[in-house]
């Protein structure tokens, strides 16, 4: 069955947005606007799966919204909103909690990593996170989902949930006139040289908001001096850069910095190595600082300007939520009919 093509993705308002979020997700969001109807969500309900200070959650929600707009997302042409304003996400997540299997969720590596050794003390929300994520995407029957590499497993789970729902309720789906399948199989869009940006302090660890060292990441709001310091201090090895991509194997830090450069320059690693092969890191880092400052500087400045205008940001979110809700409510009604819930 052919579904209307639609893009959905989300970002958690859990702290400093960094270069990984930007290159792995937000730049993709921006690029997809020309060819798709897009829905971009600040997933505040996902954020509270681990404790969030309420005032910070509010501030971070506005900051992620500001980042979307500053990076080039057009909230008039597309939909930008925060998840908690559209109750249908939670409603569908409950249905999905009853479709997804414990065995599927037990395999999720993000839960294992985030819950750590103290699993008994993790929230139920953290465990059920992928089921809410499936609902976020499927409440809009979205077909394409741009995410970083780390979200691949959750996307596969969303596909499994869609498939199981379609199978379990096949007769009812047909009887209600929705054909063979109600939900599409959402396709992950994970492409380019920076789908997994690594920590600047350790090339084997993902760049992450929750890393205690601020030197591990470049934040979107970092000024030119901070960016320069962090890139200069970034861990490297002693060899000059190789001339070809094969030479980056087993050199995680070099691979990471070349990938970042390539993504910022909108080119491939091979092109970067053609230019910098044989160069020492000092020269390459200087070029990377210039490029990072040129690309991120204007975004950080615009974010700072926008967060000071919280009335505008809140209006964008309210307007986006109204438009999102119109689509979500229609789909939720259909789900209720398919499942057999009596409704008015
Ligand atoms: N290092 C990364 N490289 C590429 N993409 C990344 N993403 C996150 N980190 C990287 C992508 O950014 C989008 C939004 O992520 P999120 O905020 O929803 O969740 P996250 O993965 O939990 O972000 P962090 O920074 O890694 O937070 P913590 O510290 O909590 O683990 C997603 O598309 C994600 O793939």
CSV table of C-alpha atoms in Angstrom, one decimal, residues 20-341:
chain,number,residue,atom,x,y,z
A,20,UNK,CA,26.4,15.4,17.0
A,21,UNK,CA,22.8,16.4,17.3
A,22,UNK,CA,23.4,19.1,14.6
A,23,UNK,CA,25.3,16.9,12.1
A,24,UNK,CA,23.5,13.7,12.8
A,25,UNK,CA,20.0,15.1,12.9
A,26,UNK,CA,19.3,18.8,12.5
A,27,UNK,CA,21.1,19.4,9.3
A,28,UNK,CA,19.2,16.5,7.8
A,29,UNK,CA,15.9,18.0,9.0
A,30,UNK,CA,16.8,21.2,7.2
A,31,UNK,CA,17.7,19.5,3.9
A,32,UNK,CA,14.5,17.4,3.8
A,33,UNK,CA,12.3,20.4,3.9
A,34,UNK,CA,12.5,21.0,0.1
A,35,UNK,CA,11.1,17.6,-0.8
A,36,UNK,CA,8.8,16.5,2.0
A,37,UNK,CA,6.1,17.6,4.5
A,38,UNK,CA,8.1,17.6,7.7
A,39,UNK,CA,7.1,17.4,11.4
A,40,UNK,CA,9.9,18.2,13.9
A,41,UNK,CA,9.2,17.7,17.5
A,42,UNK,CA,10.9,18.7,20.8
A,43,UNK,CA,10.3,15.5,22.7
A,44,UNK,CA,9.8,16.7,26.2
A,45,UNK,CA,7.9,13.6,27.3
A,46,UNK,CA,11.0,11.5,26.4
A,47,UNK,CA,13.2,13.9,28.4
A,48,UNK,CA,11.4,13.1,31.7
A,49,UNK,CA,12.2,9.4,31.4
A,50,UNK,CA,15.2,10.6,33.4
A,51,UNK,CA,14.9,13.4,36.0
A,52,UNK,CA,14.7,16.9,34.6
A,53,UNK,CA,14.6,20.1,36.7
A,54,UNK,CA,11.2,21.7,35.6
A,55,UNK,CA,12.6,25.2,35.0
A,56,UNK,CA,15.5,23.7,32.9
A,57,UNK,CA,13.1,21.5,30.9
A,58,UNK,CA,11.1,24.6,29.9
A,59,UNK,CA,14.3,26.5,29.1
A,60,UNK,CA,15.7,23.6,27.1
A,61,UNK,CA,12.5,23.1,25.2
A,62,UNK,CA,12.6,26.7,24.0
A,63,UNK,CA,16.3,26.3,23.2
A,64,UNK,CA,15.9,23.3,21.0
A,65,UNK,CA,13.1,25.1,19.2
A,66,UNK,CA,15.4,28.1,18.7
A,67,UNK,CA,18.1,25.7,17.4
A,68,UNK,CA,15.6,24.3,14.8
A,69,UNK,CA,14.7,27.7,13.6
A,70,UNK,CA,18.3,29.1,13.7
A,71,UNK,CA,19.5,26.1,11.7
A,72,UNK,CA,17.0,26.9,8.9
A,73,UNK,CA,13.8,25.0,9.7
A,74,UNK,CA,10.8,27.0,8.5
A,75,UNK,CA,8.0,26.6,11.1
A,76,UNK,CA,5.5,28.1,8.8
A,77,UNK,CA,6.0,25.7,6.0
A,78,UNK,CA,6.6,22.7,8.2
A,79,UNK,CA,5.4,21.7,11.7
A,80,UNK,CA,7.5,22.4,14.8
A,81,UNK,CA,6.0,21.7,18.3
A,82,UNK,CA,6.7,20.1,21.6
A,83,UNK,CA,5.4,16.6,22.2
A,84,UNK,CA,3.4,17.1,25.4
A,85,UNK,CA,1.1,19.5,23.6
A,86,UNK,CA,-0.3,16.7,21.5
A,87,UNK,CA,-1.8,14.1,23.8
A,88,UNK,CA,-2.3,11.6,21.1
A,89,UNK,CA,1.4,10.6,21.3
A,90,UNK,CA,0.8,9.3,24.8
A,91,UNK,CA,-2.5,7.7,23.8
A,92,UNK,CA,-1.0,5.7,20.9
A,93,UNK,CA,2.0,4.8,23.0
A,94,UNK,CA,-0.3,3.0,25.4
A,95,UNK,CA,-1.8,1.0,22.6
A,96,UNK,CA,1.8,0.2,21.4
A,97,UNK,CA,2.8,-0.9,24.9
A,98,UNK,CA,0.2,-3.6,24.4
A,99,UNK,CA,1.5,-4.5,21.0
A,100,UNK,CA,5.3,-4.5,21.7
A,101,UNK,CA,6.7,-7.5,23.5
A,102,UNK,CA,8.9,-7.5,26.6
A,103,UNK,CA,11.5,-9.5,24.7
A,104,UNK,CA,11.8,-6.8,22.1
A,105,UNK,CA,12.4,-4.0,24.7
A,106,UNK,CA,14.8,-6.1,26.6
A,107,UNK,CA,17.1,-6.0,23.6
A,108,UNK,CA,17.3,-2.2,23.5
A,109,UNK,CA,20.9,-1.2,24.1
A,110,UNK,CA,20.1,2.5,24.9
A,111,UNK,CA,18.0,1.3,27.9
A,112,UNK,CA,20.9,-0.9,29.0
A,113,UNK,CA,23.4,1.9,28.7
A,114,UNK,CA,21.2,4.6,30.4
A,115,UNK,CA,19.9,2.4,33.2
A,116,UNK,CA,23.4,1.1,33.8
A,117,UNK,CA,23.8,-1.4,36.7
A,118,UNK,CA,21.0,0.1,38.8
A,119,UNK,CA,18.2,-1.2,36.5
A,120,UNK,CA,15.7,-1.7,39.4
A,121,UNK,CA,15.8,2.0,39.9
A,122,UNK,CA,15.3,3.1,36.3
A,123,UNK,CA,11.9,4.6,35.4
A,124,UNK,CA,9.3,2.6,33.6
A,125,UNK,CA,9.3,5.4,31.1
A,126,UNK,CA,12.9,4.8,30.3
A,127,UNK,CA,12.2,1.2,29.6
A,128,UNK,CA,9.1,2.0,27.4
A,129,UNK,CA,10.9,4.9,25.6
A,130,UNK,CA,11.0,3.1,22.2
A,131,UNK,CA,7.3,2.4,22.3
A,132,UNK,CA,6.6,6.2,22.8
A,133,UNK,CA,9.1,6.9,20.0
A,134,UNK,CA,7.2,4.5,17.7
A,135,UNK,CA,4.0,6.4,18.6
A,136,UNK,CA,5.6,9.8,17.8
A,137,UNK,CA,6.4,8.6,14.3
A,138,UNK,CA,3.3,6.5,13.6
A,139,UNK,CA,0.7,8.9,15.0
A,140,UNK,CA,1.5,10.9,11.8
A,141,UNK,CA,1.9,7.7,9.7
A,142,UNK,CA,5.3,9.2,8.9
A,143,UNK,CA,7.3,7.3,6.2
A,144,UNK,CA,10.8,8.8,6.7
A,145,UNK,CA,12.8,9.4,9.9
A,146,UNK,CA,16.1,11.2,9.8
A,147,UNK,CA,18.2,10.2,12.9
A,148,UNK,CA,21.7,9.6,14.0
A,149,UNK,CA,23.1,6.0,14.0
A,150,UNK,CA,22.4,5.6,17.7
A,151,UNK,CA,18.6,5.6,17.0
A,152,UNK,CA,18.7,2.8,14.4
A,153,UNK,CA,17.7,0.1,16.8
A,154,UNK,CA,14.7,2.1,18.1
A,155,UNK,CA,13.6,2.7,14.5
A,156,UNK,CA,13.8,-1.0,13.8
A,157,UNK,CA,11.5,-1.5,16.8
A,158,UNK,CA,9.1,1.1,15.5
A,159,UNK,CA,8.9,-0.9,12.2
A,160,UNK,CA,8.3,-4.1,14.2
A,161,UNK,CA,5.5,-2.5,16.2
A,162,UNK,CA,3.9,-1.1,13.0
A,163,UNK,CA,4.0,-4.5,11.4
A,164,UNK,CA,2.6,-6.4,14.4
A,165,UNK,CA,-0.2,-3.9,14.8
A,166,UNK,CA,-1.0,-4.3,11.1
A,167,UNK,CA,-1.0,-8.1,11.4
A,168,UNK,CA,-2.8,-8.4,14.8
A,169,UNK,CA,-5.6,-6.1,13.6
A,170,UNK,CA,-5.5,-7.0,9.9
A,171,UNK,CA,-9.2,-8.0,9.7
A,172,UNK,CA,-10.4,-4.8,11.5
A,173,UNK,CA,-8.1,-2.6,9.4
A,174,UNK,CA,-9.7,-4.1,6.3
A,175,UNK,CA,-13.2,-3.9,7.7
A,176,UNK,CA,-12.8,-0.2,8.5
A,177,UNK,CA,-11.7,0.5,4.9
A,178,UNK,CA,-8.0,1.1,5.5
A,179,UNK,CA,-6.9,-1.7,3.1
A,180,UNK,CA,-4.1,-4.1,4.0
A,181,UNK,CA,-2.1,-2.0,6.5
A,182,UNK,CA,-2.9,1.1,8.6
A,183,UNK,CA,0.7,2.0,9.5
A,184,UNK,CA,3.6,2.4,7.1
A,185,UNK,CA,7.0,0.9,7.7
A,186,UNK,CA,9.0,4.1,8.6
A,187,UNK,CA,12.3,4.2,6.9
A,188,UNK,CA,15.4,5.5,8.8
A,189,UNK,CA,17.4,8.1,7.0
A,190,UNK,CA,20.9,7.7,8.4
A,191,UNK,CA,23.4,9.0,5.8
A,192,UNK,CA,26.5,11.0,5.3
A,193,UNK,CA,29.9,11.3,7.0
A,194,UNK,CA,28.7,12.2,10.5
A,195,UNK,CA,25.9,9.8,11.5
A,196,UNK,CA,27.8,9.1,14.7
A,197,UNK,CA,29.9,11.9,15.9
A,198,UNK,CA,32.3,10.8,18.6
A,199,UNK,CA,33.5,12.5,21.8
A,200,UNK,CA,36.5,14.9,21.2
A,201,UNK,CA,38.2,13.3,24.2
A,202,UNK,CA,37.6,9.6,23.2
A,203,UNK,CA,37.0,8.6,19.7
A,204,UNK,CA,35.3,5.4,20.8
A,205,UNK,CA,32.5,7.1,22.7
A,206,UNK,CA,29.5,8.9,21.2
A,207,UNK,CA,29.5,12.7,21.6
A,208,UNK,CA,26.7,13.2,24.1
A,209,UNK,CA,24.9,15.8,26.1
A,210,UNK,CA,25.4,13.9,29.3
A,211,UNK,CA,29.2,13.5,29.1
A,212,UNK,CA,30.5,15.2,32.3
A,213,UNK,CA,33.4,16.8,30.3
A,214,UNK,CA,32.3,19.9,28.3
A,215,UNK,CA,35.5,19.4,26.3
A,216,UNK,CA,34.1,16.2,24.9
A,217,UNK,CA,31.6,18.1,22.7
A,218,UNK,CA,31.1,21.3,20.8
A,219,UNK,CA,27.8,22.9,21.9
A,220,UNK,CA,25.8,24.9,19.4
A,221,UNK,CA,26.0,27.9,21.7
A,222,UNK,CA,29.8,27.8,22.1
A,223,UNK,CA,31.5,31.0,21.0
A,224,UNK,CA,34.5,31.1,18.7
A,225,UNK,CA,37.0,30.9,21.5
A,226,UNK,CA,35.4,27.9,23.1
A,227,UNK,CA,35.2,26.1,19.7
A,228,UNK,CA,38.9,26.8,19.1
A,229,UNK,CA,40.0,25.6,22.5
A,230,UNK,CA,38.0,22.4,22.2
A,231,UNK,CA,39.2,21.5,18.7
A,232,UNK,CA,42.8,22.3,19.7
A,233,UNK,CA,42.5,20.0,22.7
A,234,UNK,CA,40.7,17.3,20.9
A,235,UNK,CA,42.5,13.9,21.3
A,236,UNK,CA,44.5,12.7,18.2
A,237,UNK,CA,47.3,10.3,17.5
A,238,UNK,CA,50.9,11.1,16.4
A,239,UNK,CA,50.6,10.2,12.7
A,240,UNK,CA,49.9,12.8,9.9
A,241,UNK,CA,46.5,12.4,8.2
A,242,UNK,CA,46.3,9.6,5.6
A,243,UNK,CA,45.6,10.3,1.9
A,244,UNK,CA,42.8,7.8,1.7
A,245,UNK,CA,39.8,6.7,3.9
A,246,UNK,CA,41.3,3.2,4.4
A,247,UNK,CA,44.0,4.9,6.4
A,248,UNK,CA,41.5,6.1,9.0
A,249,UNK,CA,40.7,2.5,10.1
A,250,UNK,CA,41.8,1.9,13.6
A,251,UNK,CA,42.3,5.7,14.1
A,252,UNK,CA,39.0,6.6,15.7
A,253,UNK,CA,39.9,10.2,16.7
A,254,UNK,CA,41.3,11.0,13.2
A,255,UNK,CA,38.3,9.4,11.6
A,256,UNK,CA,36.0,11.5,13.8
A,257,UNK,CA,37.6,14.8,13.1
A,258,UNK,CA,37.7,14.1,9.3
A,259,UNK,CA,34.1,13.1,9.4
A,260,UNK,CA,33.1,16.3,11.2
A,261,UNK,CA,35.1,18.4,8.7
A,262,UNK,CA,33.5,16.6,5.8
A,263,UNK,CA,29.9,17.0,7.2
A,264,UNK,CA,30.5,20.7,7.9
A,265,UNK,CA,31.9,21.3,4.5
A,266,UNK,CA,29.1,19.2,2.9
A,267,UNK,CA,31.5,16.9,1.2
A,268,UNK,CA,32.9,13.4,1.8
A,269,UNK,CA,35.8,12.1,3.9
A,270,UNK,CA,37.7,11.1,0.7
A,271,UNK,CA,37.6,14.7,-0.5
A,272,UNK,CA,38.8,16.0,2.8
A,273,UNK,CA,41.8,13.5,2.7
A,274,UNK,CA,42.6,14.6,-0.8
A,275,UNK,CA,43.1,18.1,0.5
A,276,UNK,CA,44.7,17.3,3.9
A,277,UNK,CA,46.4,13.9,3.4
A,278,UNK,CA,49.9,14.1,4.8
A,279,UNK,CA,49.1,17.2,6.9
A,280,UNK,CA,49.9,17.3,10.6
A,281,UNK,CA,46.9,17.6,13.0
A,282,UNK,CA,48.0,21.1,14.0
A,283,UNK,CA,47.3,22.4,10.4
A,284,UNK,CA,44.1,20.3,10.0
A,285,UNK,CA,42.8,21.5,13.4
A,286,UNK,CA,43.3,25.1,12.5
A,287,UNK,CA,41.2,24.6,9.3
A,288,UNK,CA,38.6,22.7,11.3
A,289,UNK,CA,38.3,25.6,13.8
A,290,UNK,CA,37.8,28.1,11.0
A,291,UNK,CA,35.2,25.9,9.3
A,292,UNK,CA,33.4,25.2,12.6
A,293,UNK,CA,33.3,28.8,13.7
A,294,UNK,CA,32.0,29.9,10.2
A,295,UNK,CA,29.2,27.3,10.2
A,296,UNK,CA,28.2,27.2,13.9
A,297,UNK,CA,28.8,30.9,14.9
A,298,UNK,CA,25.8,32.4,13.1
A,299,UNK,CA,23.5,29.5,14.4
A,300,UNK,CA,24.6,30.0,18.0
A,301,UNK,CA,24.1,33.8,17.7
A,302,UNK,CA,20.6,33.4,16.3
A,303,UNK,CA,19.7,30.8,18.9
A,304,UNK,CA,20.7,33.3,21.7
A,305,UNK,CA,18.6,36.0,20.1
A,306,UNK,CA,15.6,33.7,19.7
A,307,UNK,CA,15.6,32.2,23.2
A,308,UNK,CA,15.3,35.8,24.5
A,309,UNK,CA,12.0,36.1,22.7
A,310,UNK,CA,10.1,33.3,24.5
A,311,UNK,CA,6.7,34.7,23.5
A,312,UNK,CA,7.7,34.1,19.8
A,313,UNK,CA,9.0,30.6,20.5
A,314,UNK,CA,5.9,29.6,22.5
A,315,UNK,CA,3.7,30.9,19.7
A,316,UNK,CA,5.6,28.7,17.2
A,317,UNK,CA,5.1,25.7,19.4
A,318,UNK,CA,1.4,26.4,20.0
A,319,UNK,CA,0.8,26.9,16.3
A,320,UNK,CA,2.8,23.8,15.4
A,321,UNK,CA,0.9,21.8,18.0
A,322,UNK,CA,-2.4,22.8,16.6
A,323,UNK,CA,-1.5,21.6,13.2
A,324,UNK,CA,0.1,18.4,14.5
A,325,UNK,CA,-2.9,17.7,16.6
A,326,UNK,CA,-5.2,17.9,13.6
A,327,UNK,CA,-3.3,15.1,11.9
A,328,UNK,CA,-2.8,13.0,15.1
A,329,UNK,CA,-6.4,13.2,16.2
A,330,UNK,CA,-7.7,11.9,12.9
A,331,UNK,CA,-5.2,8.9,13.0
A,332,UNK,CA,-6.0,8.2,16.7
A,333,UNK,CA,-9.7,8.0,15.9
A,334,UNK,CA,-8.9,5.4,13.3
A,335,UNK,CA,-6.8,3.5,15.7
A,336,UNK,CA,-9.6,3.5,18.2
A,337,UNK,CA,-12.0,2.1,15.6
A,338,UNK,CA,-9.5,-0.5,14.6
A,339,UNK,CA,-8.8,-1.6,18.2
A,340,UNK,CA,-12.5,-1.6,19.0
A,341,UNK,CA,-12.7,1.2,21.5
